[in-house]
Each structure stands twice: as C-alpha cells, then as structure tokens.
Coordinates of N, CA, C and O in Angstrom, one line a residue:
X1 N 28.8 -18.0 44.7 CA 28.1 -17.1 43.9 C 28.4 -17.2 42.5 O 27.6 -16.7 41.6
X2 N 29.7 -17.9 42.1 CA 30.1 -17.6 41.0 C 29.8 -18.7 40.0 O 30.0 -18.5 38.8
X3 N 29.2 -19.9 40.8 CA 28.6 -21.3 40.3 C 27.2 -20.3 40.0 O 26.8 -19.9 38.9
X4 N 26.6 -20.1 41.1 CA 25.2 -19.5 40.7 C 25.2 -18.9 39.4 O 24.4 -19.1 38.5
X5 N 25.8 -18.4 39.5 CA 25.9 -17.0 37.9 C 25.7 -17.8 37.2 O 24.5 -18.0 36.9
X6 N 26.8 -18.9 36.6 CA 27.3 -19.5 36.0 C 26.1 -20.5 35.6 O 26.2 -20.8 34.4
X7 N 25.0 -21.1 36.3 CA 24.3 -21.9 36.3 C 23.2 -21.1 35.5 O 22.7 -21.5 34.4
X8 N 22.8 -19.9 36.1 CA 21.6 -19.2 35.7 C 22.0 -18.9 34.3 O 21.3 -19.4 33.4
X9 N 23.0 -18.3 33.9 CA 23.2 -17.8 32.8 C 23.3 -19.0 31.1 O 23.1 -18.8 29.9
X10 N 24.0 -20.3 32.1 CA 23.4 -21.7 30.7 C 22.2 -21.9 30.7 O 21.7 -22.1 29.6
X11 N 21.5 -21.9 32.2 CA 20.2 -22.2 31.8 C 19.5 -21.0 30.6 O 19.2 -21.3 29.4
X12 N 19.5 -20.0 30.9 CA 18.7 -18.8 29.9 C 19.5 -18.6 28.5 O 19.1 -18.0 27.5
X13 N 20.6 -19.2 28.6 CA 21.2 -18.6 26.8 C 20.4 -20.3 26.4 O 19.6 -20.2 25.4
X14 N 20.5 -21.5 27.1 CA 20.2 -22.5 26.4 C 18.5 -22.5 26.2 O 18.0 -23.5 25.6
X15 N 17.8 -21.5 26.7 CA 16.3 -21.4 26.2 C 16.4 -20.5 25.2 O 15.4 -20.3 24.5
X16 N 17.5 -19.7 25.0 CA 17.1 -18.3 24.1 C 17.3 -18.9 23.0 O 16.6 -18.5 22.0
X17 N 18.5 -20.2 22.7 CA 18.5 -21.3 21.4 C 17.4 -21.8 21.3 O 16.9 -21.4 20.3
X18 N 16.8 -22.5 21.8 CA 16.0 -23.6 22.0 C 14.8 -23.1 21.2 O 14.1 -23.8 20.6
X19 N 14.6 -21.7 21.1 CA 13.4 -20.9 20.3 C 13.4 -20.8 19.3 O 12.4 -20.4 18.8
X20 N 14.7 -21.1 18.4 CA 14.4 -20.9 17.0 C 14.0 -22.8 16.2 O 14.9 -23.7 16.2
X21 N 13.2 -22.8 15.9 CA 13.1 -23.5 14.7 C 13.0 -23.5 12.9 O 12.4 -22.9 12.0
X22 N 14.1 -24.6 13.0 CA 14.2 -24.5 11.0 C 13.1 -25.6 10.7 O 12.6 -26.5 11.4
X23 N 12.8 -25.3 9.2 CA 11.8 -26.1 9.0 C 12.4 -25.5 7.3 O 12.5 -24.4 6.8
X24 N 12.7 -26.9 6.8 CA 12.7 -26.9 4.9 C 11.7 -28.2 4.1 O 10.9 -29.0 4.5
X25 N 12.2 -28.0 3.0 CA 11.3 -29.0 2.6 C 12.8 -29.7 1.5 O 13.5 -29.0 0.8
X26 N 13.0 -30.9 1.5 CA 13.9 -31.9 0.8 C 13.7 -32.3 -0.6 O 12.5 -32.2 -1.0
X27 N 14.3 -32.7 -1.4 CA 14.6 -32.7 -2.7 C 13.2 -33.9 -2.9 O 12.9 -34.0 -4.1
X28 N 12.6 -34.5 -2.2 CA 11.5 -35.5 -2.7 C 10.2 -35.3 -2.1 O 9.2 -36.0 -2.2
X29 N 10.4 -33.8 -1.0 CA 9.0 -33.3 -0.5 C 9.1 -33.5 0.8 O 8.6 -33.0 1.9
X30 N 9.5 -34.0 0.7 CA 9.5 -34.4 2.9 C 9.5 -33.1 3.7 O 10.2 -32.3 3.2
X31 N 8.9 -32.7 4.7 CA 9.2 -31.8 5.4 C 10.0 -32.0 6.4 O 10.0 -33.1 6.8
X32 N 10.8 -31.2 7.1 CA 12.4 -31.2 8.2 C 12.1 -30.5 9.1 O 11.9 -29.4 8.6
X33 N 12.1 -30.6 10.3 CA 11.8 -29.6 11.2 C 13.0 -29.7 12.5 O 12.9 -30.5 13.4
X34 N 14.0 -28.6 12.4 CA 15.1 -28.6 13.7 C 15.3 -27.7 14.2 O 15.0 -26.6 13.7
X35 N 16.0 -28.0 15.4 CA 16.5 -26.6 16.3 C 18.1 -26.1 15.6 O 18.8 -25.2 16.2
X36 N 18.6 -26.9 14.5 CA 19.6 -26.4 14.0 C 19.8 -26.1 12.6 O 19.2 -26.9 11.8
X37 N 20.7 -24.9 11.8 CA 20.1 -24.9 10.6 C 20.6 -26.1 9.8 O 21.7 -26.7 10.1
X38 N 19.8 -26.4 8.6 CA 20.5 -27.1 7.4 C 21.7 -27.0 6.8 O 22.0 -25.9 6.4
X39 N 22.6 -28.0 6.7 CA 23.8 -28.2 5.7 C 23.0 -27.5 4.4 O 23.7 -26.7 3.8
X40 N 22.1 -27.7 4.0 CA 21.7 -27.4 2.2 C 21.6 -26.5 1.5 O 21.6 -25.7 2.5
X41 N 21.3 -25.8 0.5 CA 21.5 -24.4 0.3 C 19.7 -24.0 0.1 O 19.3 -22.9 0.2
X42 N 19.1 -25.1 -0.1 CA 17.5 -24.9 -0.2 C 16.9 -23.6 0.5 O 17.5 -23.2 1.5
X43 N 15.8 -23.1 0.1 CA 14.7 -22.4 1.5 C 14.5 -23.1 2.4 O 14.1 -24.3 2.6
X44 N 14.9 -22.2 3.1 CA 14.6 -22.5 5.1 C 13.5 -21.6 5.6 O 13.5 -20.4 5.3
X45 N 12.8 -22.0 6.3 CA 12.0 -21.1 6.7 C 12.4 -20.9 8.0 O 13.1 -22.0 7.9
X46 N 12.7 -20.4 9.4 CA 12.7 -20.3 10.7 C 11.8 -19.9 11.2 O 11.2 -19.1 10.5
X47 N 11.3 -20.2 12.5 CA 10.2 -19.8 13.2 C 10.8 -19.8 14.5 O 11.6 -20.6 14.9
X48 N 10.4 -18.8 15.3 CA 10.4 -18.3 16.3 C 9.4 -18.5 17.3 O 8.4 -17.9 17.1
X49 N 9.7 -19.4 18.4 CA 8.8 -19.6 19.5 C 8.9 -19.0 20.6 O 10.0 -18.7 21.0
X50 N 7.9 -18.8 21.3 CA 7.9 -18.1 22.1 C 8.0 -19.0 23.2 O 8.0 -20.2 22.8
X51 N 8.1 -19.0 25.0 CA 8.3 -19.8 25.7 C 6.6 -20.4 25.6 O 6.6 -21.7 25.4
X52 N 5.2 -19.9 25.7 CA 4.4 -20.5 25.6 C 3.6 -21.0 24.5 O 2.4 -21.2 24.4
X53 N 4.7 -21.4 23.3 CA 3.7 -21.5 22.2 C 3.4 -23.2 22.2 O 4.2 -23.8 22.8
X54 N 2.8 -23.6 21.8 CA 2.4 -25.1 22.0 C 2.1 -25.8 20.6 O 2.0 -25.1 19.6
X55 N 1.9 -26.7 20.5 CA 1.2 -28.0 19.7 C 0.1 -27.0 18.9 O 0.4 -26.7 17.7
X56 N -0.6 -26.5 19.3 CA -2.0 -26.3 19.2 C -2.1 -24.9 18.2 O -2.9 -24.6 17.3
X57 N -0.8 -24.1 18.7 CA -0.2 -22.5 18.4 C 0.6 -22.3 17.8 O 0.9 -21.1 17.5
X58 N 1.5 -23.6 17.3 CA 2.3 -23.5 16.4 C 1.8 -22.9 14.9 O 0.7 -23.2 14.5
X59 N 2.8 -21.9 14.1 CA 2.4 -21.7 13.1 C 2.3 -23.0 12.5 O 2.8 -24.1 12.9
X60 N 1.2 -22.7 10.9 CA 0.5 -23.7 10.4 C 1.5 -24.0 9.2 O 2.2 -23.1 8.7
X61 N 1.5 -25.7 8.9 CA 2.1 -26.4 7.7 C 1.6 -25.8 6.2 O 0.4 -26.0 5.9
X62 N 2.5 -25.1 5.4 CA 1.8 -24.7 4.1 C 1.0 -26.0 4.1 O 0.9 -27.0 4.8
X63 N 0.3 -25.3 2.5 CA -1.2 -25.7 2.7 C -0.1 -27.5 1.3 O -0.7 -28.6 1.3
X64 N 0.9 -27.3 0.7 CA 1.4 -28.3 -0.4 C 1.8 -28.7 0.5 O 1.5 -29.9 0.1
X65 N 2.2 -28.9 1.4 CA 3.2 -30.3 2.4 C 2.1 -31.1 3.5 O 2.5 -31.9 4.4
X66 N 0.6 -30.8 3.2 CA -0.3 -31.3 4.2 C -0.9 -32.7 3.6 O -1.3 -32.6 2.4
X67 N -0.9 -33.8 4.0 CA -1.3 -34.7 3.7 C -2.6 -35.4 3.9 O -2.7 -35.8 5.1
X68 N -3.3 -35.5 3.4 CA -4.6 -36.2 4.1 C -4.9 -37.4 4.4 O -5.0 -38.1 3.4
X69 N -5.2 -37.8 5.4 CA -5.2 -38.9 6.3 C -6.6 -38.8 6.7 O -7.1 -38.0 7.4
X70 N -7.3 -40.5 5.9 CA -8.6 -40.1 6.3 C -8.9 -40.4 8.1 O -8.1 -41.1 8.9
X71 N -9.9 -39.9 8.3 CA -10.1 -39.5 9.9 C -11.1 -40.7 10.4 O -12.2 -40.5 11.0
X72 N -10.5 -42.0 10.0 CA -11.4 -43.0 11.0 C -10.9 -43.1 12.6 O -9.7 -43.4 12.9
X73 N -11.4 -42.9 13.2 CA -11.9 -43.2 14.7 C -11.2 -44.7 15.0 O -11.6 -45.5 14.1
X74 N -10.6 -45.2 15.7 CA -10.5 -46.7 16.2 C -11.6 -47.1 16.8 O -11.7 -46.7 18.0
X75 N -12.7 -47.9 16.1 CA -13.8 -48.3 16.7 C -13.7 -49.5 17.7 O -13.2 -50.6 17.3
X76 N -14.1 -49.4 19.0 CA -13.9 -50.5 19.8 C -15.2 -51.2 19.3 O -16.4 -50.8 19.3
X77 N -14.4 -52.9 18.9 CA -15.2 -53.6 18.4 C -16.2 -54.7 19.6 O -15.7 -55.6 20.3
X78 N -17.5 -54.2 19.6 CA -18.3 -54.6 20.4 C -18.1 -56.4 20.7 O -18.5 -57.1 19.8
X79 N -17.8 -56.9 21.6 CA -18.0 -58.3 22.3 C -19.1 -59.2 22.5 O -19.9 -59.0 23.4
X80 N -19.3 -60.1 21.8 CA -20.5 -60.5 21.7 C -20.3 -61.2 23.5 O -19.2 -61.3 24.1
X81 N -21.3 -61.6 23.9 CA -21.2 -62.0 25.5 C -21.1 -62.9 25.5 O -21.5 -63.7 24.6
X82 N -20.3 -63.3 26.8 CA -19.4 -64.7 27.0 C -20.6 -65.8 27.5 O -21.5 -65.4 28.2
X83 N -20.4 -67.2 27.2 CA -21.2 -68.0 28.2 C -19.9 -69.0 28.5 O -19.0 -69.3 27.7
X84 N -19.9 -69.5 29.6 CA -19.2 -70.7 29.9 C -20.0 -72.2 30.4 O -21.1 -72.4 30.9
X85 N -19.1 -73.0 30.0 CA -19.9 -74.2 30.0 C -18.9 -75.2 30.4 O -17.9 -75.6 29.6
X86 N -19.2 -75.8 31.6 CA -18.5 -76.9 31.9 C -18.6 -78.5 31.2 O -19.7 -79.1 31.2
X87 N -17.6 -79.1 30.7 CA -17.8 -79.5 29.4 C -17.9 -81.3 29.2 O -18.5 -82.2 28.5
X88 N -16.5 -81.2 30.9 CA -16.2 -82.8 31.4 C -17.1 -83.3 32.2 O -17.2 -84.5 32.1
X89 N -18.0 -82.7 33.3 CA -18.4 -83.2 33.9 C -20.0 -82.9 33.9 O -20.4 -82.0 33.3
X90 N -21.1 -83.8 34.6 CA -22.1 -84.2 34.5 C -22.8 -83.5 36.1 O -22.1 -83.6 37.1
X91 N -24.2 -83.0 36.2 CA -24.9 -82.4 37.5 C -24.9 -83.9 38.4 O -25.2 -84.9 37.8
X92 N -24.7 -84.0 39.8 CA -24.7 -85.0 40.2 C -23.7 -86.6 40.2 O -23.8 -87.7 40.7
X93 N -22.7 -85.9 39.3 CA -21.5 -87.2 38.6 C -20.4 -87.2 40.0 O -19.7 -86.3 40.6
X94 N -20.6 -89.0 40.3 CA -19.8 -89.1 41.1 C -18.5 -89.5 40.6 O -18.4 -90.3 39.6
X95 N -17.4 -89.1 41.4 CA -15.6 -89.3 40.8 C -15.0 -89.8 41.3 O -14.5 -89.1 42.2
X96 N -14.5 -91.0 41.1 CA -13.8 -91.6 41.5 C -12.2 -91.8 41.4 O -11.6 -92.3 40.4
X97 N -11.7 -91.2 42.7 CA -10.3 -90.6 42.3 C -9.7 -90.6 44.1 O -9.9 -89.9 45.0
X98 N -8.7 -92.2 43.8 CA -7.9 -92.2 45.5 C -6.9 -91.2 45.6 O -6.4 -91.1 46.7
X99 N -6.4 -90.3 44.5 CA -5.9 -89.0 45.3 C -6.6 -87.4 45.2 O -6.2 -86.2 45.2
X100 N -7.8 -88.3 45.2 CA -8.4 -86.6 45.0 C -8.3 -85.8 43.8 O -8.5 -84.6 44.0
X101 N -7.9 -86.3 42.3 CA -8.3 -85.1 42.0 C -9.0 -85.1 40.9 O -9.4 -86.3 40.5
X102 N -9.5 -84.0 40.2 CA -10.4 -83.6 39.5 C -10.0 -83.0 38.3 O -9.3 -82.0 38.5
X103 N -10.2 -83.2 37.3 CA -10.5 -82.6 35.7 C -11.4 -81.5 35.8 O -12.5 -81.8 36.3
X104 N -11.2 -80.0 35.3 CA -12.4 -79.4 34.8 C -11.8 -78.8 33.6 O -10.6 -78.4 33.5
X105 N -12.8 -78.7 32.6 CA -12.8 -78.2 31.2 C -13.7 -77.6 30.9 O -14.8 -78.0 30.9
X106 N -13.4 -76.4 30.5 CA -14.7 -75.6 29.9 C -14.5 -75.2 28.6 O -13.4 -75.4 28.1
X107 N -16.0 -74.3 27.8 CA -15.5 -74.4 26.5 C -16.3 -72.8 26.5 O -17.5 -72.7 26.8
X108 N -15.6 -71.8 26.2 CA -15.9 -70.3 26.0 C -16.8 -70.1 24.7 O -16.5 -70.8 23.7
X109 N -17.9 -69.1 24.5 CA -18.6 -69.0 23.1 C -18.0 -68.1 22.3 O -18.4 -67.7 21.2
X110 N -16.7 -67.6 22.9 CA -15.8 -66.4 22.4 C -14.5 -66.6 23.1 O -14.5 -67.2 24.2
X111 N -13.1 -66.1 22.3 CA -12.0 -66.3 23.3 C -12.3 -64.7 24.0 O -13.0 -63.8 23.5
X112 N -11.1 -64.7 25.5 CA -10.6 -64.0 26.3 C -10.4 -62.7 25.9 O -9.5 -62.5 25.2
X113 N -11.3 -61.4 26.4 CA -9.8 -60.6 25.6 C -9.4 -59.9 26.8 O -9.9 -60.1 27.9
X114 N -8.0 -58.9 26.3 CA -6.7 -59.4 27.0 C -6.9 -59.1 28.3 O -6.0 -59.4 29.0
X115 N -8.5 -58.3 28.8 CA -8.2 -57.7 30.4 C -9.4 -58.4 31.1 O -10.0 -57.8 32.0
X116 N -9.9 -59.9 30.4 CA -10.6 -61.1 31.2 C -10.0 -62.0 31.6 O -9.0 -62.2 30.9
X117 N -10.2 -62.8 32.6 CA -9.7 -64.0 33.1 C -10.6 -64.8 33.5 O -11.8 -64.6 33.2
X118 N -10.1 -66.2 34.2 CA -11.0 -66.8 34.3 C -10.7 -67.2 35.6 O -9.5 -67.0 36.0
X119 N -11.5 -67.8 36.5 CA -11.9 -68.2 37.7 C -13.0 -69.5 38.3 O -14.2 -69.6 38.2
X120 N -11.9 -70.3 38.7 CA -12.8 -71.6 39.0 C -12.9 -71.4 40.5 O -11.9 -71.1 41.2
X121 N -14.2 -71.7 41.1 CA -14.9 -71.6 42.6 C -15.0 -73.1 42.9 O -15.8 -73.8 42.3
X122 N -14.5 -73.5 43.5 CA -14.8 -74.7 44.2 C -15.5 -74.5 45.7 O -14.9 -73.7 46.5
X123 N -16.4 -74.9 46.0 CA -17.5 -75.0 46.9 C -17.9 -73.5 47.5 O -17.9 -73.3 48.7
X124 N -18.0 -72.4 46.4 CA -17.8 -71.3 46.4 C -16.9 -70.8 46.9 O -17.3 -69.8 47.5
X125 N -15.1 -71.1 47.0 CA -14.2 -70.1 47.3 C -13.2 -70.4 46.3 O -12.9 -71.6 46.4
X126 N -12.6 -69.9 45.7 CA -11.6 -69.3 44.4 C -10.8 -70.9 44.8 O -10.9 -71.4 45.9
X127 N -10.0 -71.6 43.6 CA -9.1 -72.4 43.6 C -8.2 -71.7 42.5 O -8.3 -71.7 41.3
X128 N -6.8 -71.1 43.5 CA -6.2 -71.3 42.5 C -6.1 -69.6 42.1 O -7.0 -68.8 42.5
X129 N -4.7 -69.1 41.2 CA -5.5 -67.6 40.8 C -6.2 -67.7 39.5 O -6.4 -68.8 38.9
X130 N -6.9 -66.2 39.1 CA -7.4 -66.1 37.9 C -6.6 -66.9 37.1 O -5.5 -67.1 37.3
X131 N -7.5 -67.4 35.8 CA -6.1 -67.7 34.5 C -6.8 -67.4 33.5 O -7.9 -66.9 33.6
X132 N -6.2 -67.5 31.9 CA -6.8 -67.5 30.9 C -7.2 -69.2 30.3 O -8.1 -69.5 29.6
X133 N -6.1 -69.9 30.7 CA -6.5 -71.4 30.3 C -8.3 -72.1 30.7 O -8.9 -72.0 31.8
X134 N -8.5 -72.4 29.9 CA -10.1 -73.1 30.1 C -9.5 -74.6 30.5 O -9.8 -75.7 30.0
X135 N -8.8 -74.5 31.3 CA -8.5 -76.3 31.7 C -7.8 -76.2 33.5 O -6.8 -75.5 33.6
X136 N -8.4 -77.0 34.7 CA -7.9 -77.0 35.5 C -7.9 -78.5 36.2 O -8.8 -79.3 36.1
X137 N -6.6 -78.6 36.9 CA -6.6 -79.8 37.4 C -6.7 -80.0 38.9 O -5.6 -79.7 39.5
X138 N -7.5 -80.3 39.7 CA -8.0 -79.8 41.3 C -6.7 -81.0 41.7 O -6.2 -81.5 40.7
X139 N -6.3 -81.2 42.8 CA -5.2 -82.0 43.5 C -5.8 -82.1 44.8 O -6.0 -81.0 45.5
X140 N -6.0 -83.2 45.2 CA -5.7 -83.4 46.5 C -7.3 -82.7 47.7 O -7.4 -82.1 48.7
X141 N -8.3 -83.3 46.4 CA -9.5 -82.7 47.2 C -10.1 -83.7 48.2 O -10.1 -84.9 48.0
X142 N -10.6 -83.2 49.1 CA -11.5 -84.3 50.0 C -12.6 -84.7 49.5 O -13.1 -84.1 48.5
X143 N -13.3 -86.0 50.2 CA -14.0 -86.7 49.8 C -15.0 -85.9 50.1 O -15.0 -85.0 51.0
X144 N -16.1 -86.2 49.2 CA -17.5 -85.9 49.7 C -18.5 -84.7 48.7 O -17.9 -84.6 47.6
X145 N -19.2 -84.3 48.8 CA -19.9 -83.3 47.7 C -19.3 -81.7 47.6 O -18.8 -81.0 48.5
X146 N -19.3 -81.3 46.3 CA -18.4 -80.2 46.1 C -19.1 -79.4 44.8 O -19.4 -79.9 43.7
X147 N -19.3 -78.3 45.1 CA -20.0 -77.4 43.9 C -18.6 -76.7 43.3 O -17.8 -76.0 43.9
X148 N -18.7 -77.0 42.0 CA -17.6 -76.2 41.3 C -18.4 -75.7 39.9 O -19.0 -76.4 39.1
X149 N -18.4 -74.1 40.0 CA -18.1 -73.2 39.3 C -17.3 -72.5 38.1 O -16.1 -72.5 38.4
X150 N -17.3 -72.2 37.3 CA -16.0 -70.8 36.5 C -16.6 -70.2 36.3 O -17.7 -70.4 35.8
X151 N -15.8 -68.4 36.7 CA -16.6 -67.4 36.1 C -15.3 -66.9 35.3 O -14.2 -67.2 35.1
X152 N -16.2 -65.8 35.1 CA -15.1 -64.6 34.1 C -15.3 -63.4 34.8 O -16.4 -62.9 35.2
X153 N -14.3 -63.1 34.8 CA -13.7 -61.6 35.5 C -13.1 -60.8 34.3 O -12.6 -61.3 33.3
X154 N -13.4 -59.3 34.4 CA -12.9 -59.0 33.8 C -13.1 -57.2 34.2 O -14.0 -56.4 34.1
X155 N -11.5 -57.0 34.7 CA -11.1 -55.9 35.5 C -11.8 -56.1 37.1 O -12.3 -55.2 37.8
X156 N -11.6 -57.8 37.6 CA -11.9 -57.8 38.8 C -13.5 -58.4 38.9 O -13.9 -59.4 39.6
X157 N -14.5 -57.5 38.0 CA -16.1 -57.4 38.0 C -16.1 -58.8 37.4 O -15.3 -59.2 36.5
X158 N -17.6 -59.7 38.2 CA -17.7 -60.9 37.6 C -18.4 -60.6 35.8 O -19.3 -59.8 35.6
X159 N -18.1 -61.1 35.3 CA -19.1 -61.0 33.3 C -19.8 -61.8 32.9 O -20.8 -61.5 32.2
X160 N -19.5 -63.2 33.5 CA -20.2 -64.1 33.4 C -19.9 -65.8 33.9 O -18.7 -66.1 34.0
X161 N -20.7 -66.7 34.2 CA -20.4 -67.7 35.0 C -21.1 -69.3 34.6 O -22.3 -69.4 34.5
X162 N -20.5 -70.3 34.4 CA -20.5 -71.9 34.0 C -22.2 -71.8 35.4 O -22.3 -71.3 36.6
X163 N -23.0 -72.4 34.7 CA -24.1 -73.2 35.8 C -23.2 -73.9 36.9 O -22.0 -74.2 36.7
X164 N -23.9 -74.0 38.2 CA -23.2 -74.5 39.4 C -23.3 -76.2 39.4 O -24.2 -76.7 40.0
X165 N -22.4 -76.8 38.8 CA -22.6 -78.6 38.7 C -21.7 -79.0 40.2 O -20.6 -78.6 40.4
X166 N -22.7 -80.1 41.2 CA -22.6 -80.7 42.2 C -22.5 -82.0 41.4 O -23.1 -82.4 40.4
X167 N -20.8 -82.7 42.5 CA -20.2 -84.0 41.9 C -20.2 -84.2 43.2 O -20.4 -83.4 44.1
X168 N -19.6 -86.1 43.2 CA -19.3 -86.4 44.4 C -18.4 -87.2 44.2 O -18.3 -88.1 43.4
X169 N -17.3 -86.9 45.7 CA -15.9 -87.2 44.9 C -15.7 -88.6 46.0 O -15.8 -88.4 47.2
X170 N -15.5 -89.9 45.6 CA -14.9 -90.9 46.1 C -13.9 -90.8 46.4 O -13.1 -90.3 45.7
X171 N -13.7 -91.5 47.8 CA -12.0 -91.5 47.9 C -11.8 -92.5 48.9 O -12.7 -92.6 49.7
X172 N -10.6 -93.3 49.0 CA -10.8 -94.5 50.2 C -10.4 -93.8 50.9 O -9.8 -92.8 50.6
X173 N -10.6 -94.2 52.6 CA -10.6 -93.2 53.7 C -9.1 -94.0 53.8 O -9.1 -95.1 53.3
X174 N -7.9 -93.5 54.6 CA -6.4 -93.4 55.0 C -6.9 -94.3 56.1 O -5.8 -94.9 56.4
X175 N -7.7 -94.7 57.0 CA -7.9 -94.7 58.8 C -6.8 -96.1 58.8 O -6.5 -96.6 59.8

C-alpha cells in the first residue's frame, strides 16, 4: 500500500510541475520556451497549462517575436509519363547464345522516382525481382521462342510497359 501511495503521489506532484511554462526573450531576440525558470535576470513571462491545453490553445506569440514565413505549399511536381523501350534487341531477332543467355537494355523517357520499379516478363512471367536498373542479363534460358517485356510498377500498379518483342534463342541441343 505504501509503494501505491508513493507511486500515485510522483505521478501527480510531477504533472502539477509539468504545467508551468517559462517563456523569455534573449539578448539578440530569440524566443526560449521551458519547464524551468531562467538563470537571467531578463522578463519572464510564465504560463500556465492546463492538462488539456494543446498546440492549437496555447496562448499566442507577442505579435514582435512572430516571424513570417511565406506560406508556399510543397507542390508535388507532376511526372511527365513514362515510355519504355527495348533498346538491344530487334521484333523477331534470332540469338545465338550456347549458354542461354540474353542481354536486355532499355532506355526510360524519364528516370524512376523513388516508389517505381522496373519489371522484366519473360514469356509473360516476372524474371527476376522488381529493380530500378534498366539493364538485365537472362542466364541459362532454353531454346526456342520467347516474348520478353519490361514494365513499370509503381506501388505494385503496372504505369507503363516496353512493346512485346518475340526473339529466337539458339542453342546446341546437350543430347
């Protein structure tokens, strides 16, 4: 019981402090705002808060310590729209490559911003995760015809996507 006491009674003297604020103003204008008073001999002003006073309800900054700060907006700067374009390879270009693999390079009309990625489809299913690099190197693909894709993602949702170019990939058969 004697812990209890003991607990309730720090908790409520340490809110009954917690309500006074000092607030002065410094030898070059600055304004000071603490829960403890000033070493200086300057005017102090104190204010007294109530447990619900807030942001919003605080008494107001004299009208000489207010600064003005003009009130631009951060304008989100509009994105002009992405095209992608596959850059190495040709519709119909056959490749000749005995371990399978493949170059793709694209070239963006805009770079990435920071919450797009990029996404290469090979015979329409994902190779590989998203990335931001415009350069991928396929490994180790089988022979035969293959539709490869890149799109752009961005938060998941496709934005936009490279024309679908069909290659055909040589390769000597192992038998």
């Amino acid at each position: 019981m004697r812990y209890i006491f003991f607990i309730l009674f720090s908790l409520l003297s340490a809110s009954i402090f917690a309500n006074t604020v000092y607030t002065w103003e410094d030898s070059k204008g600055v304004r000071h705002f603490s829960d403890s008073a000033p070493l200086s001999k300057g005017p102090v002003t104190t204010i007294s808060l109530s447990p619900t006073t807030s942001v919003e309800t605080s008494p107001a900054v004299p009208e000489h310590s207010k600064k003005t700060a003009p009130t631009t907006k951060p304008m989100k700067k509009k994105l002009k729209p992405l095209a992608i374009s596959v850059t190495n390879l040709q519709q119909e270009e056959t490749i000749r490559s005995s371990r399978g693999h493949i170059t793709v390079l694209t070239e963006l009309t805009r770079k990435l911003s920071i919450n797009e990625k990029l996404q290469l489809l090979l015979d329409g299913a994902p190779y590989g995760p998203p990335q931001t690099s415009t350069e991928w190197k396929l490994k180790n693909i089988n022979r035969g015809t293959h539709l490869i894709t890149v799109i752009a993602l961005k938060d998941g949702k496709r934005i936009a996507s490279s024309p679908i170019i069909t290659v055909f990939l040589h390769r000597p058969s192992t038998n």
